[in-house]
Short mmCIF file of C-alpha atoms and ligand atoms in Angstrom, two decimals:
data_model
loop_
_atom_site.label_atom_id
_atom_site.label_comp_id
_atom_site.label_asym_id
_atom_site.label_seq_id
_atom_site.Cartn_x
_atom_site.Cartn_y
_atom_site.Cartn_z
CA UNK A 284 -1.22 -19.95 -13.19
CA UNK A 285 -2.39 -16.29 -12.31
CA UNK A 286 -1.41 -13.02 -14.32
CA UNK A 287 0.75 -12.12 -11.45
CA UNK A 288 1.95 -14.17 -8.66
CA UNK A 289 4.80 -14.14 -5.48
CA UNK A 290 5.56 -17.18 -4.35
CA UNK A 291 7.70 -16.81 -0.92
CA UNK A 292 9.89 -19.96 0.01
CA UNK A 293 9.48 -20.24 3.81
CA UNK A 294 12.57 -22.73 4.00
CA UNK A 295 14.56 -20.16 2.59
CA UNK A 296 13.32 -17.58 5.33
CA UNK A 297 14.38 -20.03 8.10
CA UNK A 298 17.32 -21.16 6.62
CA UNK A 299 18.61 -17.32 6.72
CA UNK A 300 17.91 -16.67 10.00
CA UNK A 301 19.60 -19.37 10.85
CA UNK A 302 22.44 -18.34 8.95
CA UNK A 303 22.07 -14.84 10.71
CA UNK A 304 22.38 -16.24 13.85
CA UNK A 305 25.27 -17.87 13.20
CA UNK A 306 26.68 -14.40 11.57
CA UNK A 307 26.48 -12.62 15.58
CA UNK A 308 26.74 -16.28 17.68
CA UNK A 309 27.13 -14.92 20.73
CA UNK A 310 24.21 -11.76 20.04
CA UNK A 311 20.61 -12.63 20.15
CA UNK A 312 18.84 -12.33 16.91
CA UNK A 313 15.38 -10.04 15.30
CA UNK A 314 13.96 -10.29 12.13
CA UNK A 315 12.47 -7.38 11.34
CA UNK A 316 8.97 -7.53 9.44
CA UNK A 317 7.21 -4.43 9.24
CA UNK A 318 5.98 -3.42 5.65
CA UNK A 319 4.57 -6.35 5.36
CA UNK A 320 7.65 -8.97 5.78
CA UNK A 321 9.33 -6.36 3.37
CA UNK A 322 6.44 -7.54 0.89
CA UNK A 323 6.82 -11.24 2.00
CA UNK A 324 3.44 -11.68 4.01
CA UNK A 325 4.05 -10.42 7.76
CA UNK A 326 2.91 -13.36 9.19
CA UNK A 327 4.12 -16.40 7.54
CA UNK A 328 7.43 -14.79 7.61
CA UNK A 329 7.54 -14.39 10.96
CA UNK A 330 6.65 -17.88 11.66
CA UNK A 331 9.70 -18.90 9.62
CA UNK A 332 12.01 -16.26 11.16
CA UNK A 333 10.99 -17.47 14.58
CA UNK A 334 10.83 -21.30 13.47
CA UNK A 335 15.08 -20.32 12.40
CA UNK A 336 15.67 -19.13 15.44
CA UNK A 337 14.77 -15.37 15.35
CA UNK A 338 14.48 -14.82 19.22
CA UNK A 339 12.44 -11.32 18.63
CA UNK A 340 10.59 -9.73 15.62
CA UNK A 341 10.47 -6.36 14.90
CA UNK A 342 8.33 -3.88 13.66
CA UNK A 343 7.34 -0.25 13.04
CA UNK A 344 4.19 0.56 13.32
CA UNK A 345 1.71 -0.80 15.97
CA UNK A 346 -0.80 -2.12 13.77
CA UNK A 347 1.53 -4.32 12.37
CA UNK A 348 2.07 -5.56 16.02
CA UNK A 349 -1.39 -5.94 16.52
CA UNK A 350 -1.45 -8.03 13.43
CA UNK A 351 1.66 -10.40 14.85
CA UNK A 352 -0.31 -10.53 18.54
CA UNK A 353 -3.55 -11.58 16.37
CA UNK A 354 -1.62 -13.99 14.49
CA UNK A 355 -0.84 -15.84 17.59
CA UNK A 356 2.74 -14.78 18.47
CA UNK A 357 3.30 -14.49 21.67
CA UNK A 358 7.16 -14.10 21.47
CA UNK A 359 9.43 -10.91 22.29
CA UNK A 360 8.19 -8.06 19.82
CA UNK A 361 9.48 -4.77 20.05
CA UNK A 362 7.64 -1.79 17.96
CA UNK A 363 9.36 1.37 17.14
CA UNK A 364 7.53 4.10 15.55
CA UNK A 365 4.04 5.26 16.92
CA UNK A 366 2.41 8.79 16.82
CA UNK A 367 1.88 11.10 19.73
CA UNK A 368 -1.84 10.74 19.47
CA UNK A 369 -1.87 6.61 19.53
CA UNK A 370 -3.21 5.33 22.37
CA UNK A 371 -0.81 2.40 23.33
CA UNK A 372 -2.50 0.59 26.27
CA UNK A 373 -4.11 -2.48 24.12
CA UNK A 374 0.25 -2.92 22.97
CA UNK A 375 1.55 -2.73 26.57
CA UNK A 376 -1.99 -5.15 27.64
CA UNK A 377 -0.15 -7.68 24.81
CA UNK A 378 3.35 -7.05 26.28
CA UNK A 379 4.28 -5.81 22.87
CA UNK A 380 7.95 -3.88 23.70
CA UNK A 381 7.94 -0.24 23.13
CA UNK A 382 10.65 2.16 21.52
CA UNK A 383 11.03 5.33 23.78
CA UNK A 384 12.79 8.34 21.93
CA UNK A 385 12.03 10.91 23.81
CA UNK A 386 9.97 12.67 27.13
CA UNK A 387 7.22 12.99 25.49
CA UNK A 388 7.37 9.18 23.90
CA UNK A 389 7.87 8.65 27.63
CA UNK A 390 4.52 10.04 28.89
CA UNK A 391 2.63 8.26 26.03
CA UNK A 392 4.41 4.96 27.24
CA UNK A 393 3.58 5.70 31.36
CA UNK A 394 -0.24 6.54 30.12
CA UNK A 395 -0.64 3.35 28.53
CA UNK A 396 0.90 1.82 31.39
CA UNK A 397 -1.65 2.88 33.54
CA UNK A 398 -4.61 2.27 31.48
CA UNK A 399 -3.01 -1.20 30.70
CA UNK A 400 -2.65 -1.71 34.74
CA UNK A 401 0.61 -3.32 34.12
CA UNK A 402 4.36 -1.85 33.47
CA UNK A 403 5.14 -1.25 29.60
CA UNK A 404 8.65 -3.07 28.54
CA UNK A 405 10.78 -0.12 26.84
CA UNK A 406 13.87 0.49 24.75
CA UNK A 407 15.58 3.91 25.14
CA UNK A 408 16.67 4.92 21.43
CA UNK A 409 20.06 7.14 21.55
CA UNK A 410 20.33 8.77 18.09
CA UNK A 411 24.12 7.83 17.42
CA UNK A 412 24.41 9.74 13.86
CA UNK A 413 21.53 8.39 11.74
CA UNK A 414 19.69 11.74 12.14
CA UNK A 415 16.54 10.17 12.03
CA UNK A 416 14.63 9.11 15.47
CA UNK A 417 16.18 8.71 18.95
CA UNK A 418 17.20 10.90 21.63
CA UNK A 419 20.23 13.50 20.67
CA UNK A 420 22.98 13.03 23.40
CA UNK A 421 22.87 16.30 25.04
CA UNK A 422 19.41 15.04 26.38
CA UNK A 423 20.20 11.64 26.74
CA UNK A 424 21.35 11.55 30.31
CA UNK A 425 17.59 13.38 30.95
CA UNK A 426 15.39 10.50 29.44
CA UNK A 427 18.13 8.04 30.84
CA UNK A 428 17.06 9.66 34.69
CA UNK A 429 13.03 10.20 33.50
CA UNK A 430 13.20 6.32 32.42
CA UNK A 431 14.71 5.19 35.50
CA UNK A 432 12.61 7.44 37.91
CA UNK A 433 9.73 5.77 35.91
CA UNK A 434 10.92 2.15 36.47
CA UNK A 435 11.01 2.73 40.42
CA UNK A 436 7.67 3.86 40.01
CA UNK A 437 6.56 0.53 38.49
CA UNK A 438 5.50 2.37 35.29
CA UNK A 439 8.01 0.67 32.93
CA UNK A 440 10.91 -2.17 32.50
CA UNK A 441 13.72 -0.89 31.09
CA UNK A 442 14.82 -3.88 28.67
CA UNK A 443 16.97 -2.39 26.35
CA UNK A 444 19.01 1.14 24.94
CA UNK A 445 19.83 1.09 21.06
CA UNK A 446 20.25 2.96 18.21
CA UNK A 447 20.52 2.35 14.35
CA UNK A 448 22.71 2.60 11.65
CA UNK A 449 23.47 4.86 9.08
CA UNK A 450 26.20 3.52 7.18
CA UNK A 451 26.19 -0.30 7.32
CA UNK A 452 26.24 -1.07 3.79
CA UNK A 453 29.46 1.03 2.92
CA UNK A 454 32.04 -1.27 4.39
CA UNK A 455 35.08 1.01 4.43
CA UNK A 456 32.77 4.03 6.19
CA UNK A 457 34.18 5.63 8.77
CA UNK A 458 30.65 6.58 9.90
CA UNK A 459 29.88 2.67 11.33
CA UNK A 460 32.55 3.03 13.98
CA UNK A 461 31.49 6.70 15.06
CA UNK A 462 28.51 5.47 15.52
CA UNK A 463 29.43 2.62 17.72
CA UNK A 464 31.84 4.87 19.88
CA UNK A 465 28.45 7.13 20.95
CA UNK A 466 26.69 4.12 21.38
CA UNK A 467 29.22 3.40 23.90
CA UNK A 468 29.21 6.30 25.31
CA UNK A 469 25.54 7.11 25.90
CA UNK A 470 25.57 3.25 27.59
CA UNK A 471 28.14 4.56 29.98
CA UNK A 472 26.14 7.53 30.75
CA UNK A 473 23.29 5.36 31.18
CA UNK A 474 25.24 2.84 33.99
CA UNK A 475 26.66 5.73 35.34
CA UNK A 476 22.81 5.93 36.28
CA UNK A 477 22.91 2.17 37.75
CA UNK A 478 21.68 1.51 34.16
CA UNK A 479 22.73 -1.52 32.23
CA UNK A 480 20.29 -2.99 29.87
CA UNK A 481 19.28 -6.80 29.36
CA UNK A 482 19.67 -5.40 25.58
CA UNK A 483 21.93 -3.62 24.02
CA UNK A 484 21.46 -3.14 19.89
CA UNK A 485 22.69 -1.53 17.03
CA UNK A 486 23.17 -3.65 14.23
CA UNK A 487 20.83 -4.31 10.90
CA UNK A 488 21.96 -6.15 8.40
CA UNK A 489 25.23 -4.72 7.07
CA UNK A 490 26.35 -4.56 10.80
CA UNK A 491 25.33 -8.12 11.34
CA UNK A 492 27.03 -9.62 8.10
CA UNK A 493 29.76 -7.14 7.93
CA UNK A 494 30.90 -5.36 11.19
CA UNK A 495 31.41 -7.41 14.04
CA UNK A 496 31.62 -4.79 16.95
CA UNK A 497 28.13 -3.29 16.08
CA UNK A 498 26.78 -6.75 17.63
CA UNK A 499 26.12 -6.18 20.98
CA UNK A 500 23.42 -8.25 22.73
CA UNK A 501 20.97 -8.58 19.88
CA UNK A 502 21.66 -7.92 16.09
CA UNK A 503 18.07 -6.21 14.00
CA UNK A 504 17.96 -8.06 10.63
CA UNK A 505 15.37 -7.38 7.76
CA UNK A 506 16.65 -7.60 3.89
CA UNK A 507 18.77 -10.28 5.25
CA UNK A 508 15.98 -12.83 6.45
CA UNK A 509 14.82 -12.63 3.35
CA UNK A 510 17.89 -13.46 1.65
CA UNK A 511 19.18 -10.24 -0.16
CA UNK A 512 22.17 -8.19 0.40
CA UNK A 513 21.96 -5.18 2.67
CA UNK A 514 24.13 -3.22 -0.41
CA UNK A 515 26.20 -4.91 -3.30
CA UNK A 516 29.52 -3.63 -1.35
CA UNK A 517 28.49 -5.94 1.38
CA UNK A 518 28.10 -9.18 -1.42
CA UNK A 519 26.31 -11.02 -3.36
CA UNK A 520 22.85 -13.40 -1.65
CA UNK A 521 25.37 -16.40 -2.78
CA UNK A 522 28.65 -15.39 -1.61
CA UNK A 523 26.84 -14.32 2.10
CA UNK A 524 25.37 -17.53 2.52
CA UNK A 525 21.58 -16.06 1.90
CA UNK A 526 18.89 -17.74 -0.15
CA UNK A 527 16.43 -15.06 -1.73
CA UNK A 528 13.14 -15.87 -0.79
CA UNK A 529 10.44 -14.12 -3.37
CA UNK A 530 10.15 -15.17 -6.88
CA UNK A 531 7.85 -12.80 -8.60
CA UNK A 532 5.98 -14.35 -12.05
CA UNK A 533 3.40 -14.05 -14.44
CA UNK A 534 3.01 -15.08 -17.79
CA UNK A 535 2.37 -13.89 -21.61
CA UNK A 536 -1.06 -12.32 -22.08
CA UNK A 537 -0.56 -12.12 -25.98
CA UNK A 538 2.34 -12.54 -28.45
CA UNK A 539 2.38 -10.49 -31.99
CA UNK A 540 4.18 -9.20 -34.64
CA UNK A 541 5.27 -5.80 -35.69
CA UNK A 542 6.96 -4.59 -38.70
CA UNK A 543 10.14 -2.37 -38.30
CA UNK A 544 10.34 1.05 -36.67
CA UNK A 545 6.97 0.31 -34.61
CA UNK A 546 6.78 2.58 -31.51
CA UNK A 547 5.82 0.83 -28.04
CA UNK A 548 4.24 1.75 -25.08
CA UNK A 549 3.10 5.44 -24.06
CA UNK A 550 5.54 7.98 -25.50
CA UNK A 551 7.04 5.84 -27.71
CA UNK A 552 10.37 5.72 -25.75
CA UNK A 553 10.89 2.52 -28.06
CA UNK A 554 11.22 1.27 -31.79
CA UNK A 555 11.07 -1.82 -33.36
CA UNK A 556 14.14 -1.96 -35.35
CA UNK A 557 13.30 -4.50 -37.58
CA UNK A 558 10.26 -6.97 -37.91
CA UNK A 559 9.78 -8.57 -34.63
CA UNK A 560 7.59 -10.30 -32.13
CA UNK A 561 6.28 -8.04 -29.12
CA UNK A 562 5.01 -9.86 -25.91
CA UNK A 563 2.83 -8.41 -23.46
CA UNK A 564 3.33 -8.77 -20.10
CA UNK A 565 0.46 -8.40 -17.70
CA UNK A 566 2.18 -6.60 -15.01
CA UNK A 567 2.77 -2.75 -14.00
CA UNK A 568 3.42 0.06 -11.88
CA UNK A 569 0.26 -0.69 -10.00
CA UNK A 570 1.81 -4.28 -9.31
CA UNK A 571 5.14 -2.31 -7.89
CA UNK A 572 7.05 -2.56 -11.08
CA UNK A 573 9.16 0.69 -11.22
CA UNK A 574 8.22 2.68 -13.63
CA UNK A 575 12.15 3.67 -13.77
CA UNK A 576 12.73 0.26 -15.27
CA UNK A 577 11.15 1.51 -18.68
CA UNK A 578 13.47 0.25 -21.32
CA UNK A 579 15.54 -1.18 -18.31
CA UNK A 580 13.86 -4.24 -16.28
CA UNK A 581 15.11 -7.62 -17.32
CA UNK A 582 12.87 -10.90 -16.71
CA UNK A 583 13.50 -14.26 -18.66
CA UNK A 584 10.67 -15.91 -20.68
CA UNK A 585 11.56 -19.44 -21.54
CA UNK A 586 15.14 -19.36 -20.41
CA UNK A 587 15.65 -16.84 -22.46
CA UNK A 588 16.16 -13.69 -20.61
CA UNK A 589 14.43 -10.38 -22.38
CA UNK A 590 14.74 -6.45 -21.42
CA UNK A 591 11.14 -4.27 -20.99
CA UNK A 592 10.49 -2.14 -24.35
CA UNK A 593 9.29 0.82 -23.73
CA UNK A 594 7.14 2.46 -21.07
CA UNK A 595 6.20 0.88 -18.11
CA UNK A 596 2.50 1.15 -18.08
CA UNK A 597 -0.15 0.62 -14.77
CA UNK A 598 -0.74 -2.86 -15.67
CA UNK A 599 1.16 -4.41 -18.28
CA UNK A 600 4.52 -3.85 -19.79
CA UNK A 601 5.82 -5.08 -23.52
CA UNK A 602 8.88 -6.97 -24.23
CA UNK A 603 10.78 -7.36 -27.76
CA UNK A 604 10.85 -11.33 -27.87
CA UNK A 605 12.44 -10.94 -31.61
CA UNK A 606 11.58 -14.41 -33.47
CA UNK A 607 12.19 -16.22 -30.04
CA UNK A 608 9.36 -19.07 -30.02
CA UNK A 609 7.33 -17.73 -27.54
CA UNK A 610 3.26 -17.90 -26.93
CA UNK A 611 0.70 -16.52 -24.87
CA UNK A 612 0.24 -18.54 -21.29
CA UNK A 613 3.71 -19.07 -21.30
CA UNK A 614 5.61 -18.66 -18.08
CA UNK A 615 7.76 -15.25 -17.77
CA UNK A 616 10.49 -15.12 -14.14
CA UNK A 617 10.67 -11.52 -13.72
CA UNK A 618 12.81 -12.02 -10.82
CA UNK A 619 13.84 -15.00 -8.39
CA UNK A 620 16.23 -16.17 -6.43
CA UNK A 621 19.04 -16.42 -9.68
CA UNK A 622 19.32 -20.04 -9.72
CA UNK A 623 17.72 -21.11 -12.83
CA UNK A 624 18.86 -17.79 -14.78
CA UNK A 625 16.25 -15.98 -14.08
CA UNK A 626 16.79 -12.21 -13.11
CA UNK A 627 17.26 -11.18 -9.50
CA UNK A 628 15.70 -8.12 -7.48
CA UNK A 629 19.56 -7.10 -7.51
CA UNK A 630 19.20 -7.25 -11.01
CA UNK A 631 16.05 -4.91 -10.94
CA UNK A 632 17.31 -2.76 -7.98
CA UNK A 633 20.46 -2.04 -10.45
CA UNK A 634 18.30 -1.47 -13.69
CA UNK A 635 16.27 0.88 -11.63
CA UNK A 636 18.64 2.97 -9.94
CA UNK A 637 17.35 1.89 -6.67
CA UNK A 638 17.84 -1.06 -3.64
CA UNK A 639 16.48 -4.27 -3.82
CA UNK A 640 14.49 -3.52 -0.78
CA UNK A 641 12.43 -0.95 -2.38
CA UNK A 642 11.39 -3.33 -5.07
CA UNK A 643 10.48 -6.32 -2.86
CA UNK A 644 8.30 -4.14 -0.56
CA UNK A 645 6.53 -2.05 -3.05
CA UNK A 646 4.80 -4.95 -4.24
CA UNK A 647 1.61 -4.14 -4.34
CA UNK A 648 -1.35 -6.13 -2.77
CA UNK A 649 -2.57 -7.47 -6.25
CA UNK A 650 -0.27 -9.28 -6.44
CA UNK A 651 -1.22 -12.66 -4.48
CA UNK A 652 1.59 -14.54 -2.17
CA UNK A 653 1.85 -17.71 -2.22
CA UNK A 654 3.94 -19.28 0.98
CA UNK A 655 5.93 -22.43 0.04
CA UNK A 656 7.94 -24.87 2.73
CA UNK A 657 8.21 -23.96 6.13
CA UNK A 658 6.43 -27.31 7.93
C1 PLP B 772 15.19 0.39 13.31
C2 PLP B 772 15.50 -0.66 12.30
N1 PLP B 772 16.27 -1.70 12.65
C3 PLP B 772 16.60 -2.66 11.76
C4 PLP B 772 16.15 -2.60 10.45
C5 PLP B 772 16.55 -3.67 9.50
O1 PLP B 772 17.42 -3.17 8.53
P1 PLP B 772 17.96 -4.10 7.36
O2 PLP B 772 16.78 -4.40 6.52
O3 PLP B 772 18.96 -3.26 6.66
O4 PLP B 772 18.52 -5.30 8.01
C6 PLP B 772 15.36 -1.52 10.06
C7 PLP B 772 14.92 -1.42 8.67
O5 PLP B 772 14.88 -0.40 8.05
C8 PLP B 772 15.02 -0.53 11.00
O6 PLP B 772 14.24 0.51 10.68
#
């Protein structure tokens, strides 16, 4: 037993990609592990996605690439989000595929190409409404001609055009199916150029699990692979077939009693209202436990489940056990997949105010992983 521990179930990783594939059958499928596997552990996750039949992975940021290369992964990895100054020849020298949003993404790309000595694979990124990164469509048909003047030049492969989602997790949004008619469109400009892609792709996880014509030739899943719900409009983990991978734990540091009318935690934002047992908790903010979930965060201590009093603190928090027969070293969930009662990151997500991806990923690295399964 540790203060704080993650364990990750690896069979539950593999067992929703699997179930992702079979979500978009006829589309190819990527699990997407940047930020660490979403605060899984990058690599073992991506051994399980890929061991499920995740055909790609995806990341962000090229050190994370470099990470999956050095890991031993040889498979299709594209990377999407480098800055102008990063010199991208040792990616393109591990065929690592390359996100292209712009002209000037473009000339990074055909420099590392050269210094590489061998073409860089690229995906053209069309901004279809998310506002965010991709090429607008009044420049589109530009990059589309720059890309494929590039490609006769033996500079780059063209393997795929996408986009990404703004909307996905609001099923009745009108915004999913805008999105997908520009999509469409900037692929016809793009074979109007004698342009059509191995890869076309769109869809994350709401699109995957919950809009059909965002699938296209590949689908982009994260929060999915590791079993959670894109948004709770989309479903529950259950009801979409999705077992949630992380249980987070840690156990009593001390148990004591308090008379009534005892303040807790900095700032006192809670009482005692009568004599009672308090519990401390050796986990906090520094662990990634929102400090929003003051007087909010549920977690379950001998199948019993509890509610945080007071202030979430850096390292600990305090929870009002009342005469409950609880003792230090004993075992507290604070969340988990839901299947023995314990509390869910749903659960926290909705006591914070925020998603359950933020509060798998800002796990902090204290907190050790520990990778179950996945033979
Ligand atoms: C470009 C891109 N594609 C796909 C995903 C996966 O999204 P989700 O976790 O909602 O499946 C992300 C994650 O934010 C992303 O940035």
């Amino acid at each position: 037993m540790t203060r704080a521990q993650a364990d990750v179930n690896l069979d539950a990783i593999a067992h929703n990609a699997m179930r992702l594939r079979s979500a978009a059958p006829d589309s190819r499928l990527m699990a997407v592990v940047k930020a660490d596997g979403y605060g899984h552990g990058m690599v073992p996750v991506a051994r399980a996605a890929r061991a499920g039949g995740a055909d790609y992975l995806g990341v962000a940021l090229p050190e994370e690439a470099v990470e999956v290369r050095e890991s031993g992964d040889n498979g299709p990895l594209l990377c999407w989000l480098y800055p102008p100054s990063a010199d991208l020849s040792g990616l393109v020298e591990r065929r690592v595929e390359l996100s292209v949003n712009g002209p000037e993404a473009l000339h990074q790309v055909i420099a590392a190409a050269r210094t590489a000595d061998r073409p860089a694979r690229i995906h053209l990124k069309i901004d279809t409404g998310l506002g965010r990164s991709g090429s607008p469509m009044d420049t589109w048909a530009e990059l589309v001609a720059s890309a494929l003047g590039t490609q006769a030049a033996g500079a780059v492969e063209i393997v795929g055009i996408w986009s990404h989602l703004a909307s996905s997790d609001e099923p009745e949004s009108p915004v999913t199916d805008r999105q997908v008619g520009v999509f469409e469109e900037a692929l016809a400009v793009a074979e109007s150029q004698g342009l059509v892609p191995e890869l076309r792709h769109l869809a994350n996880s709401g699109g995957t699990l919950r809009h059909p014509q965002t699938h296209f030739d590949m689908v982009r899943c994260g929060i999915s692979v590791y079993g959670l719900t894109p948004g709770p409009a989309i479903g529950t983990s259950a009801g979409l077939g999705l077992i949630p991978a992380m249980t987070l734990t840690s156990e009593v540091a001390l148990v004591k009693r308090v008379p009534a009318a005892h303040g807790v935690s900095y700032g006192h934002r809670y009482r005692t209202r009568r004599s009672t047992q308090l519990a401390l908790i050796p986990v906090g903010y520094a662990d990634g436990l929102p400090r929003s979930g003051s007087n909010r965060l549920p977690m379950m201590i001998n199948g019993e489940r509890f509610t945080v009093a007071g202030t979430v603190a850096m390292d600990q928090v305090v929870v009002d056990i009342g005469d409950a027969p609880v003792r230090a070293g004993d075992k507290v969930h604070l969340f988990g997949p839901g299947s023995h009662g314990e509390p869910t990151a749903d659960d926290w997500a909705a006591a914070c105010a925020t998603i359950n991806y933020e509060i798998v990923t800002r796990l902090g690295p204290r907190t050790p992983r520990r990778h179950l399964g996945g033979a």
